[in-house]
Coordinates of C-alpha atoms and ligand atoms in Angstrom, one line a residue:
X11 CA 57.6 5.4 12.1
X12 CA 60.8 5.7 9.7
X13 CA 61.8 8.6 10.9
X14 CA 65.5 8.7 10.5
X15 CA 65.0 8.3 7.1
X16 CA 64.8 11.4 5.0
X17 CA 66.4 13.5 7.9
X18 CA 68.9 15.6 6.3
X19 CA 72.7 16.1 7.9
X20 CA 72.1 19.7 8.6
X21 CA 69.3 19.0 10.8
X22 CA 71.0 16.9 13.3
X23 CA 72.5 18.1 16.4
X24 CA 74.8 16.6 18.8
X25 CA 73.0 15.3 22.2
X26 CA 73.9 14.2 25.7
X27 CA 74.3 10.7 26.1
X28 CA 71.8 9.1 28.3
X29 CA 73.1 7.2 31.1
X30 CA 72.1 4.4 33.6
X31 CA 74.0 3.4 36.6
X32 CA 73.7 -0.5 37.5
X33 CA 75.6 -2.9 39.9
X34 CA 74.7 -5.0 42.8
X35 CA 72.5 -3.6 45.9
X36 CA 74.0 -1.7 48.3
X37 CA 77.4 -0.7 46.3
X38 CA 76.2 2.9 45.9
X39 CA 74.6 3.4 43.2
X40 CA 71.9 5.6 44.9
X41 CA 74.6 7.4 46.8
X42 CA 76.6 8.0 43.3
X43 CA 73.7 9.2 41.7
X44 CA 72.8 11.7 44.4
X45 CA 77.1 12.7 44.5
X46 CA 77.1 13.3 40.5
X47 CA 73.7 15.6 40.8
X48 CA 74.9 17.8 43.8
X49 CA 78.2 17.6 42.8
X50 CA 76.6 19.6 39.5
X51 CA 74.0 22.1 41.5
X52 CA 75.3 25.6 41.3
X53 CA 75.3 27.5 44.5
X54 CA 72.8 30.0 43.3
X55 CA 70.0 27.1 43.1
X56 CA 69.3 27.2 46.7
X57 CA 71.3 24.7 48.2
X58 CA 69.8 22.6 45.1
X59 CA 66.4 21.7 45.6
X60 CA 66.1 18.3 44.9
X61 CA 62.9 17.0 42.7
X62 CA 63.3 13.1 42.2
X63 CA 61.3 12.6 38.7
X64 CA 63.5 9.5 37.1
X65 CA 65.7 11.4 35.2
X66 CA 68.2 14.3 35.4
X67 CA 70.8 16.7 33.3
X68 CA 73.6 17.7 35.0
X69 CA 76.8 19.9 32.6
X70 CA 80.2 19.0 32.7
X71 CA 83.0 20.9 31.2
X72 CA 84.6 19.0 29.0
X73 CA 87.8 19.7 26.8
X74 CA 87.1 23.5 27.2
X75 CA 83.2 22.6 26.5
X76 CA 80.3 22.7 28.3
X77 CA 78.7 19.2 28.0
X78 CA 75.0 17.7 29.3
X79 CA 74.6 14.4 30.6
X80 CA 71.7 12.6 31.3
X81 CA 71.5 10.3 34.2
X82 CA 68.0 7.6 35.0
X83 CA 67.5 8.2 38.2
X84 CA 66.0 4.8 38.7
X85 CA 68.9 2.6 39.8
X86 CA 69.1 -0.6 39.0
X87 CA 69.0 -2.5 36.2
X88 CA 65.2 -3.8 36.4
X89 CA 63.6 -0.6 35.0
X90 CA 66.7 -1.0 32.3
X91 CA 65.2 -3.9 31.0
X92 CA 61.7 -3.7 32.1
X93 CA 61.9 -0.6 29.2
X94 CA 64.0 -3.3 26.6
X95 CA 61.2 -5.4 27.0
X96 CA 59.0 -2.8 25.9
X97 CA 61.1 -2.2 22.7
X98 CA 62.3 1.0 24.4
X99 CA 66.2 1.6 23.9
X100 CA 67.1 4.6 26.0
X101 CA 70.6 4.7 27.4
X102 CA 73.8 5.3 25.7
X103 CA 76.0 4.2 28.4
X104 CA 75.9 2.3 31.7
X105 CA 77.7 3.0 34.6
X106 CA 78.7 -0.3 36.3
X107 CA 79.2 0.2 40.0
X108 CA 81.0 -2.6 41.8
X109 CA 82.1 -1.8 46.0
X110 CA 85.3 -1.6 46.6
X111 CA 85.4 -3.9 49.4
X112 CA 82.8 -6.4 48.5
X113 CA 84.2 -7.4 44.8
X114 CA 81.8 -8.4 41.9
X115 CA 78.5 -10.0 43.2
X116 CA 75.9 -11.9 41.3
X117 CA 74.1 -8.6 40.5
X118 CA 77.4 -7.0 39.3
X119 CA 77.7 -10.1 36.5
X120 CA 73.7 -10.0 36.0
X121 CA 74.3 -6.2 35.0
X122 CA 76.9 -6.4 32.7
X123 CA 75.3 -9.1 30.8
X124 CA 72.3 -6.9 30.6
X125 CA 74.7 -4.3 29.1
X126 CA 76.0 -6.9 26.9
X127 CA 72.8 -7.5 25.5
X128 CA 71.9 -4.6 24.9
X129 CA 74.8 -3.4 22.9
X130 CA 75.7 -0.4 25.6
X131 CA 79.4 0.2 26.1
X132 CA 80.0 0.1 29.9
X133 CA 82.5 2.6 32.2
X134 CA 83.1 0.9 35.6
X135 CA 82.7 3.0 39.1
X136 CA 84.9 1.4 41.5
X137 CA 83.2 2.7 44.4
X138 CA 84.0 2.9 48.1
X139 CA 87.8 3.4 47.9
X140 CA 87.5 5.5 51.0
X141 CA 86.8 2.2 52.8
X142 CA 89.7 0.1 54.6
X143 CA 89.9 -3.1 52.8
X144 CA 89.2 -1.6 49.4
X145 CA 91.0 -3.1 47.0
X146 CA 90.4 -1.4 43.4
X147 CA 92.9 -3.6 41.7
X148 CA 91.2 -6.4 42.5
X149 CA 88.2 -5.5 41.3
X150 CA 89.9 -4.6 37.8
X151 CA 91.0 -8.7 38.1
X152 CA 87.6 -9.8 38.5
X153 CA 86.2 -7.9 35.7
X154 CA 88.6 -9.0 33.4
X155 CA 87.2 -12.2 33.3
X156 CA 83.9 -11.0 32.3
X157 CA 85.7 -9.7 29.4
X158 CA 85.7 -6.6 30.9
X159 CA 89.5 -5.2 30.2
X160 CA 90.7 -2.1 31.9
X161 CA 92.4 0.5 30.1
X162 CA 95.4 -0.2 32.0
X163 CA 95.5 -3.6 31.3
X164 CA 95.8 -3.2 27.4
X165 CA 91.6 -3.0 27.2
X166 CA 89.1 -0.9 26.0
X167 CA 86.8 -0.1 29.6
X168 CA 87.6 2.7 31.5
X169 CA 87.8 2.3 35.3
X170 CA 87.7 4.9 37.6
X171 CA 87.9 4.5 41.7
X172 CA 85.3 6.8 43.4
X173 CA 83.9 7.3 47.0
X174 CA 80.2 8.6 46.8
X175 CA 80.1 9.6 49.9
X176 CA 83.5 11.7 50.1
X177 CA 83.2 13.0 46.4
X178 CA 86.4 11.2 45.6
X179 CA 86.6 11.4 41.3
X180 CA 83.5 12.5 40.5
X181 CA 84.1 14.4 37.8
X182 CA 86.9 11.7 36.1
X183 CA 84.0 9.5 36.3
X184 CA 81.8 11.7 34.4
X185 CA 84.8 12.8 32.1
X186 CA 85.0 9.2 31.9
X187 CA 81.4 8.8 30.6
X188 CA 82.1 11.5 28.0
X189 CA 84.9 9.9 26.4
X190 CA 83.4 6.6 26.0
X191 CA 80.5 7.9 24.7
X192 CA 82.6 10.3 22.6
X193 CA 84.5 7.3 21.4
X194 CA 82.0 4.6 20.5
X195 CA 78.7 6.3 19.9
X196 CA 77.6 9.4 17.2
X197 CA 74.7 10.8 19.5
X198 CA 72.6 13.2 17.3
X199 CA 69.0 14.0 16.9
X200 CA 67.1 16.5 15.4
X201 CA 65.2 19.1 17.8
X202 CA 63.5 20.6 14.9
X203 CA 60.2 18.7 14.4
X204 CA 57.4 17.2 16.5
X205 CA 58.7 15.1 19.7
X206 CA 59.2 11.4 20.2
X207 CA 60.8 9.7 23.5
X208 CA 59.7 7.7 26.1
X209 CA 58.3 7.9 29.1
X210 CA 60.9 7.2 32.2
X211 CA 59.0 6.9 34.6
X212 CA 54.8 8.1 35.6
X213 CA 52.4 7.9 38.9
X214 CA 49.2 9.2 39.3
X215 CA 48.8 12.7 41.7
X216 CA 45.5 13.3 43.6
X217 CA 46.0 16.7 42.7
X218 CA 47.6 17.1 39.3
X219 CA 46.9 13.5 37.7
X220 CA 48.8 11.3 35.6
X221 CA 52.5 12.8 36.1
X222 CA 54.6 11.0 34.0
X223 CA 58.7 11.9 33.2
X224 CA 59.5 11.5 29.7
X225 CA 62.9 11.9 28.1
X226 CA 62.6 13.3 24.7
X227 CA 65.0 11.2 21.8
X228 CA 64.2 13.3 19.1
X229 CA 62.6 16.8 17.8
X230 CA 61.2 19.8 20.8
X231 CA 58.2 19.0 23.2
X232 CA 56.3 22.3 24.0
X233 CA 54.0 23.2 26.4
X234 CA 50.4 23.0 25.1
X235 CA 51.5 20.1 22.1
X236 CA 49.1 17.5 21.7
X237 CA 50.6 14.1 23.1
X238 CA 50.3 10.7 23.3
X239 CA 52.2 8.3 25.9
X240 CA 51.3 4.5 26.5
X241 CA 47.7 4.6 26.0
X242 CA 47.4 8.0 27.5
X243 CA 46.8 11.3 25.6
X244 CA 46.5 15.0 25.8
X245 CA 47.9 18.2 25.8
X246 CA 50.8 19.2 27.8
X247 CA 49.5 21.4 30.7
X248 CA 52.7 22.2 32.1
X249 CA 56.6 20.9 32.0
X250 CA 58.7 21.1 35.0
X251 CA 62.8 20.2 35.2
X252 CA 64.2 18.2 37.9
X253 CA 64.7 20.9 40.0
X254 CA 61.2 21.6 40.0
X255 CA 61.4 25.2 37.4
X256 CA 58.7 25.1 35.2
X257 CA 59.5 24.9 31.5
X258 CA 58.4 25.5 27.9
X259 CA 60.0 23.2 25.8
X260 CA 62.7 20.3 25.9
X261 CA 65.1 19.5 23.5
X262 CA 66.7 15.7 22.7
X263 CA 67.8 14.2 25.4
X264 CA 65.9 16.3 28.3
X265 CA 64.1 15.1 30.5
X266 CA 60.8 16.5 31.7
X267 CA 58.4 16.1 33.6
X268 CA 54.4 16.3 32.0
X269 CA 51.4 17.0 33.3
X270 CA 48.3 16.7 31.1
X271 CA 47.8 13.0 30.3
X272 CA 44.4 11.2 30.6
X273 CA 45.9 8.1 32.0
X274 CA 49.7 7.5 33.0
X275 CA 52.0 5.3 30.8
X276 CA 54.6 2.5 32.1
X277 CA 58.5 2.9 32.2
X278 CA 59.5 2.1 28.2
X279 CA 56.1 3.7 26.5
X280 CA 57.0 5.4 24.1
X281 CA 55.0 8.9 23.1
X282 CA 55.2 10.7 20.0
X283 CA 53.5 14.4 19.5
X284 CA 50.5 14.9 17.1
X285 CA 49.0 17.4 14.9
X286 CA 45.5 17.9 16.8
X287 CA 43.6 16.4 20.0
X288 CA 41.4 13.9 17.7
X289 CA 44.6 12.4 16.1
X290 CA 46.1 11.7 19.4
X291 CA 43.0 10.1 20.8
X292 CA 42.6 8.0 17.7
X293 CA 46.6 6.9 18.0
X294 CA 46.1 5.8 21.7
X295 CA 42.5 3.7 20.9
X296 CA 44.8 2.0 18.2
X297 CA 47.6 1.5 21.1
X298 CA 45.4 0.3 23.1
X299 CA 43.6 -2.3 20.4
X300 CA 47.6 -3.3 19.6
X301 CA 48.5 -3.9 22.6
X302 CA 45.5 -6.3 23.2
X303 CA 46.0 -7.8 20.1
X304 CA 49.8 -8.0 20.9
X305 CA 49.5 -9.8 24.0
X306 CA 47.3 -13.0 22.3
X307 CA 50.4 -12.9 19.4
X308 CA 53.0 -12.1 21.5
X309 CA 52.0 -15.5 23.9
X310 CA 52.3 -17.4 20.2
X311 CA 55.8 -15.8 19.4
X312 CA 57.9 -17.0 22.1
X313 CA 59.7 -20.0 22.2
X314 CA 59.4 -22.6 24.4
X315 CA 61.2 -25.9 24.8
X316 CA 58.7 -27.4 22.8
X317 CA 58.8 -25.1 20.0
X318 CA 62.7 -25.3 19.7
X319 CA 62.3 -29.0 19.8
X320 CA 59.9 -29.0 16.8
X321 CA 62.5 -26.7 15.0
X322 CA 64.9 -29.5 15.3
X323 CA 62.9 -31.9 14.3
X324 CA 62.0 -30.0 11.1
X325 CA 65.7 -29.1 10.5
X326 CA 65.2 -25.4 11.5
X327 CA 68.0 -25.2 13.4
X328 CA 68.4 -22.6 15.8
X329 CA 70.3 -21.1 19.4
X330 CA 68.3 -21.8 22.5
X331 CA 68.9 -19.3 25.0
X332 CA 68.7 -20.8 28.4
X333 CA 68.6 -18.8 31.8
X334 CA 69.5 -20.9 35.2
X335 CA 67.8 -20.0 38.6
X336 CA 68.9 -22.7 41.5
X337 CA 69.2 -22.4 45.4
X338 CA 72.7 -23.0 45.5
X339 CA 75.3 -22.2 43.0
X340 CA 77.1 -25.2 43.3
X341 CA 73.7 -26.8 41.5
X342 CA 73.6 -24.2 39.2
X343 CA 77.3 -24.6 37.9
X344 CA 76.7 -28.7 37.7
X345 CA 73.6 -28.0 35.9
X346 CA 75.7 -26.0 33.5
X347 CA 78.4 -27.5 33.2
X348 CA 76.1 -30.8 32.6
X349 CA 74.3 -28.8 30.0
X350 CA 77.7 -27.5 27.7
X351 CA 78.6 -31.0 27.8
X352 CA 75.5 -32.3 25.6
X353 CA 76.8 -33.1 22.5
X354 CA 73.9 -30.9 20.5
X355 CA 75.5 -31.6 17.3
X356 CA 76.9 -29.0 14.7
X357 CA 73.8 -27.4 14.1
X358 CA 72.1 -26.2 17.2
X359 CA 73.7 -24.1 19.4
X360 CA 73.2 -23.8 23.5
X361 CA 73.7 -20.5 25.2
X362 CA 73.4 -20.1 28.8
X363 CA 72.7 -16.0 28.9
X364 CA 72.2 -15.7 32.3
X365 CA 72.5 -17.8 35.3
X366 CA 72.0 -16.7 39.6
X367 CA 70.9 -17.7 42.4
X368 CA 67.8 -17.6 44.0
X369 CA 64.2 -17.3 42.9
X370 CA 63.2 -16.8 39.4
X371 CA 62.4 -12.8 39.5
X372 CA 60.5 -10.3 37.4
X373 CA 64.1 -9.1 35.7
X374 CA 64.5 -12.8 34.6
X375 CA 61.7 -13.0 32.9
X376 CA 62.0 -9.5 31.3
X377 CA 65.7 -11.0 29.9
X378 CA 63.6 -14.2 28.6
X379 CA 61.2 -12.1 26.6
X380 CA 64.1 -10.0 25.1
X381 CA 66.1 -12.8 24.2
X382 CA 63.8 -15.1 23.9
X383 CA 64.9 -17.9 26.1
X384 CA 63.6 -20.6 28.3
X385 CA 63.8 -20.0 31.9
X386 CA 64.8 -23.4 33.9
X387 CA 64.4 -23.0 37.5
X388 CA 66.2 -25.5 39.9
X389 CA 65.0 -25.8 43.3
X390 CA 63.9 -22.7 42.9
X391 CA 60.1 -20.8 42.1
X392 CA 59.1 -17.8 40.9
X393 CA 56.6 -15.2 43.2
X394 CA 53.5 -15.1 42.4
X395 CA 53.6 -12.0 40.0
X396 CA 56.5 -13.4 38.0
X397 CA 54.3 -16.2 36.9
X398 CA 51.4 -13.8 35.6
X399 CA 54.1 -12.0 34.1
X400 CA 55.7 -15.0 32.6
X401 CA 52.5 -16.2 31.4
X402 CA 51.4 -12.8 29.8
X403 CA 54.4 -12.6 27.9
X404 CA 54.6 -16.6 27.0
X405 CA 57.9 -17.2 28.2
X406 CA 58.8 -20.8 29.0
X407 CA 59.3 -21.9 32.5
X408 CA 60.4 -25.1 33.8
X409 CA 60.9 -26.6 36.8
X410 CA 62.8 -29.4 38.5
X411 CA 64.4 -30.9 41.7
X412 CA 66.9 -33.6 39.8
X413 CA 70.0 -32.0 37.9
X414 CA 69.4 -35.1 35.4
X415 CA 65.5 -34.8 35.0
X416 CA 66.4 -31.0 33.3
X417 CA 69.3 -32.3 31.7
X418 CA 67.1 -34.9 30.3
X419 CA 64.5 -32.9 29.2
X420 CA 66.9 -30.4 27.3
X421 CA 68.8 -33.0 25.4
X422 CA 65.7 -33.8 23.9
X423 CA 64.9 -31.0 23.1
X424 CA 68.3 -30.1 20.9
X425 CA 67.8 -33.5 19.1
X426 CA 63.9 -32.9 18.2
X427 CA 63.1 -35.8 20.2
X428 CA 61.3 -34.9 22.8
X429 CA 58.3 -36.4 24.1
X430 CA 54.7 -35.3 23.1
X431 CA 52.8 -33.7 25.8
X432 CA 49.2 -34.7 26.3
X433 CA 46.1 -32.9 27.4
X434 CA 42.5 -33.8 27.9
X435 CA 40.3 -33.1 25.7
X436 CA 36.1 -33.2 26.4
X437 CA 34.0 -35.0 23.8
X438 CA 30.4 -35.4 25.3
X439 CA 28.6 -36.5 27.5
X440 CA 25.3 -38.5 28.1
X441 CA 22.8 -39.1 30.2
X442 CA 21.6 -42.3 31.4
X443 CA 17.6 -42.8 30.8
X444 CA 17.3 -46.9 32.1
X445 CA 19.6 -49.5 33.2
X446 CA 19.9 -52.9 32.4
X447 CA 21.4 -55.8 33.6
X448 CA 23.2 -58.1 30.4
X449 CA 25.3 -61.3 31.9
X450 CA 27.6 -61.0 29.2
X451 CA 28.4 -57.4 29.6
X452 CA 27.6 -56.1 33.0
X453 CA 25.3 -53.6 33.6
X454 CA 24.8 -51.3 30.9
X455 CA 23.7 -47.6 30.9
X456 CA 20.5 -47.3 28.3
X457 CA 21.5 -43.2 27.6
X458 CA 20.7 -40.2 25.1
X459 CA 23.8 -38.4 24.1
X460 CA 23.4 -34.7 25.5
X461 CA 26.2 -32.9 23.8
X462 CA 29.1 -34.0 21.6
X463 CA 30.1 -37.8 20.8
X464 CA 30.6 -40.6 22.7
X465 CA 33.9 -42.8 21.6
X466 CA 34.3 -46.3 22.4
X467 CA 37.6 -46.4 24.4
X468 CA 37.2 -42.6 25.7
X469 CA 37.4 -42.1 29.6
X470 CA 34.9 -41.6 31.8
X471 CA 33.6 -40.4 34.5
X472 CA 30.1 -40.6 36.4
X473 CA 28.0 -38.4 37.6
X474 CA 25.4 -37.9 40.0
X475 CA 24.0 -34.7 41.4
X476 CA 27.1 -33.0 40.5
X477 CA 28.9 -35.1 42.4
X478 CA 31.7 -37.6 40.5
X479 CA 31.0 -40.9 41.6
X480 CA 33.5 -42.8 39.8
X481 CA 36.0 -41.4 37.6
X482 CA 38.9 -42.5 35.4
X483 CA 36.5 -45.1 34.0
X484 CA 36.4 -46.2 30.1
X485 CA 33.4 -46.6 27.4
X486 CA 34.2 -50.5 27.1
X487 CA 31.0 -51.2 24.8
X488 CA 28.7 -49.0 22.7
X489 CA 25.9 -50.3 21.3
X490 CA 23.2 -48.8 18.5
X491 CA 20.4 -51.0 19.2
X492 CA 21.7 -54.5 18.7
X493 CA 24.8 -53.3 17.1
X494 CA 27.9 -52.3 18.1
X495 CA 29.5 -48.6 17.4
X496 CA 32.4 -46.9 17.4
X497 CA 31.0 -43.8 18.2
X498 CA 27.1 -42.3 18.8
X499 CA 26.4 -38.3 18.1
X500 CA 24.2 -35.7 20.2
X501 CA 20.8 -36.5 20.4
X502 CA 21.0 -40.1 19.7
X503 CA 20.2 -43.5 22.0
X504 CA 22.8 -45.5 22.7
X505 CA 24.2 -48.5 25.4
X506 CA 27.0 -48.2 27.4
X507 CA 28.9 -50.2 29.3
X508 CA 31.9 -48.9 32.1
X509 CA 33.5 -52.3 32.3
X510 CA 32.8 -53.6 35.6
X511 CA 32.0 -50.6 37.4
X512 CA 28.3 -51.2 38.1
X513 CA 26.8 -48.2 40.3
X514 CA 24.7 -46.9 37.4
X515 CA 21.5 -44.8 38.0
X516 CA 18.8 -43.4 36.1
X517 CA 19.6 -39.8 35.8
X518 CA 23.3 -39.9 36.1
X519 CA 25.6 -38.3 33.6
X520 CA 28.4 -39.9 31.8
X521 CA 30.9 -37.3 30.6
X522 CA 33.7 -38.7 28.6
X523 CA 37.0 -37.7 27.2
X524 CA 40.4 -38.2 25.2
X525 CA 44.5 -37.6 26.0
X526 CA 45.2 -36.0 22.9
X527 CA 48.8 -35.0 21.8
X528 CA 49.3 -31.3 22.1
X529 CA 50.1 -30.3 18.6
X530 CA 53.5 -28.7 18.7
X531 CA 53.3 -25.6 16.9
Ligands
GDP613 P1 72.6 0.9 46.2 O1 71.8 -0.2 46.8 O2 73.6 0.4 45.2 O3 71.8 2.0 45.7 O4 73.5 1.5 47.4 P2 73.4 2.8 48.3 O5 73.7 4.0 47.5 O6 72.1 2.8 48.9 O7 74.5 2.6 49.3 C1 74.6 1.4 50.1 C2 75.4 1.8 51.4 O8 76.7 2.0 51.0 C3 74.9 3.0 52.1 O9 75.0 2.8 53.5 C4 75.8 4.1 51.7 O10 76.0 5.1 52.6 C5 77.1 3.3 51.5 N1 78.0 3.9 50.5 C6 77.7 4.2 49.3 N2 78.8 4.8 48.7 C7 79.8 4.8 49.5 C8 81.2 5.2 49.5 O11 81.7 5.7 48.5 N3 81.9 5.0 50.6 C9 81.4 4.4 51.7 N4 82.2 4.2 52.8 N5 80.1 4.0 51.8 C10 79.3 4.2 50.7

């Protein structure tokens, strides 16, 4: 999959950036998206028919130029990192929209520190300046604290105030998004071989099936090229634009939308073109084999507090990412505040990479899986969903209701110390053939092993038609004939007493068990 390796200089061609627009619900950034496309639709393309498929191009002139920028139409920063999670990287450059009138809001913060993550230089949208009560320059304040410096201000982020819905700036913005991307990114790609991307975006049609946008990264994608996407494959029936116009081939950076596959891929797939039909079919049977595969390793991979605490122990020293979810954000600040103030030592290292309020969501544990981190939720539980998807990808959750419990619990873990977790663990079970009566030990259970071993010492439980008639009960004596044993195997006779827990019956079943450790690793 090296394939930037042998590409020769001549090859390459400049690209449009590709470019996501995030910020907190309800500051516009639907509204901006539709201004920046319409603001771009020549008059000829009647009244510009609008096609929604994820992604558009719109062309800007630019220093005498004519320059293409590509916008995901998916705002948001939750299909931004649902697609990091898959190991996709496709934007350039976000566009951080902040209202005007309403200031930097926990999803404003939550977005840039996805863009921080991910290494994507960020141009800020003050939006809504047509409002009364706007105030721009305070929005430049805020920001500066999330070390987010404004031209103006001696920084290196460029801040423009817009109004969406009057078309106030549009095209700085964009000119904007040009210059930052002109000024901190080398965007080439060579459209002269088979096409890779990733898929943007896919649903399935009654009528057409799997529909799926894809935005191409590297070489041409041509009508009638054998593809696969996800786990899908086939050949491209037909492309269309997103203005609906049917086309024959996309270049880097262009996205499309493709009709043809035999089942439709998630946001962040990536799809590569093949040589013939069989190829492609084999690729996606070994996608599909990986990705089970994946999923039992991936489960393994990530760290939990556990894990991190072993790595202490060991002297493997490492950074544990942490990510705060509480009900309030007073309790979320004392929770971190309590947490920077552990004295972890010079070696380990505590980073709080993202912290809200409010219920653990899908995007939080997308974050966890990128940066591997453990998700502590205070007060606070995740929906349903976000659980399977938490478990599926292995990430850590934890949960409390006492700032000090958590503390607690993480302390130990950044001085290898904490406490071993137990589990139960079956060992056999037997059933009882005769009882007898002994004064010295009670009654005692004359039995036949029926599977595994029974342990003096294990727990116990009875019982009797399927029903547990006593439980949380303990193998006090075990006797081989006139002997005692420490432990009897399958298909042997043994005598066993429960202490003084005397409602033995012929027929009943003793099943018994151990609290083991749970190895750490
Ligand atoms: P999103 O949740 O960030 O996608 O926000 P929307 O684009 O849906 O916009 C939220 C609300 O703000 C809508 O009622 C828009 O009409 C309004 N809005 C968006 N941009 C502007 C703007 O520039 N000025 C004013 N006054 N309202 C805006």
């Amino acid at each position: 999959d090296d394939e930037a390796a042998g590409e020769s200089a001549e090859d390459l061609e400049a690209r449009a950036p590709v470019v996501t627009v995030m910020g907190h619900v309800d500051h516009g950034k639907t509204r901006l998206l539709d201004a920046i496309r319409s603001s771009k639709v020549t008059e000829g393309e009647a009244g510009g028919i609008t096609q929604h498929i994820g992604a558009y191009q719109v062309d800007v002139p630019h220093e005498g130029q004519q320059r293409a920028l590509t916008f995901i139409d998916t705002p948001g920063h939750e299909a931004f990192t649902a697609m990091r999670a898959r190991g996709a990287k496709v934007t350039d450059i976000a566009v951080l929209v902040v209202a005007a009138d309403d200031g930097v809001m926990p999803q404003t913060v939550e977005a840039l520190n996805h863009a921080k993550a991910a290494n994507v230089p960020v141009v800020v949208a003050v939006n809504k300046i047509d409002k009364e009560g706007a105030a721009p320059d305070k929005i430049r304040g805020q920001l500066t604290e999330y070390e987010l410096i404004p031209e103006e201000y001696g920084g290196d982020v460029m801040f423009v105030d817009v109004s969406a819905i009057q078309n106030i700036n549009i095209d700085e913005l964009l000119e904007a998004v040009l210059l930052t991307a002109d000024a901190a990114l080398e965007l080439t790609a060579n459209p002269k071989k088979a096409a890779r991307g990733v898929a943007i975006e896919a649903n399935l049609d009654k009528g057409r099936g799997a529909v799926a946008t894809v935005l191409v990264q590297s070489g041409t994608l041509r009508v009638g090229d054998n593809m696969v996407a996800g786990t899908g494959f086939g050949r491209v029936r037909a492309m269309f634009d997103d203005t609906g116009e049917a086309v024959e081939e996309a270049t880097p950076s262009r996205p499309v939308q493709v009709l043809g596959l035999s089942t439709v891929p998630r946001a962040g797939d990536s799809f590569l073109v093949t040589n013939d039909d069989r190829t492609a079919r084999q690729i996606a049977e070994k996608r599909e084999a990986a990705e089970r595969n994946a999923l039992l390793a991936k489960r393994r991979k990530r760290i939990t507090l556990e894990d991190f605490d072993q790595a202490v122990a060991e002297g493997k020293i490492d950074t544990l990412n942490l990510i705060l979810k509480g009900d309030v954000s007073g309790a979320v600040e004392a929770l971190e505040d309590a947490l920077l103030k552990i004295d972890v030592g010079a070696d380990v290292q505590l980073r709080v990479i993202h912290r809200g309020v409010g219920a653990i969501t899908q995007n939080d544990v997308n974050l966890a899986t990128v940066d591997n981190a453990v998700i502590i939720g205070f007060n606070v539980r995740p929906a349903e969903r976000v659980t399977s998807l938490a478990d599926r990808e292995g990430v850590d959750m934890r949960f409390y209701s006492v700032i000090y419990a958590a503390i607690d619990d993480i302390e130990a873990a950044l001085k290898g110390m904490l406490k071993p977790e137990y589990e139960e663990v079956q060992l056999g079970s037997a059933e009882i053939r005769e009882v007898f009566r002994s004064s010295k030990f009670g009654s005692i259970a004359g039995s036949i092993v029926r599977s595994g071993i029974i342990r003096r010492n294990a727990k116990a439980r009875l019982v009797r038609d399927g029903n547990v008639v006593g439980d949380n009960l303990a193998i006090e004596s075990l006797r081989r004939f006139k002997d005692d044993a420490t432990e009897v195997r399958d298909g042997f006779e043994c005598g066993i007493g429960l202490g003084s827990f005397n409602d033995l019956k012929e027929g009943d079943i003793i099943e018994t068990w151990e609290m083991r450790e749970i190895p750490r690793t």
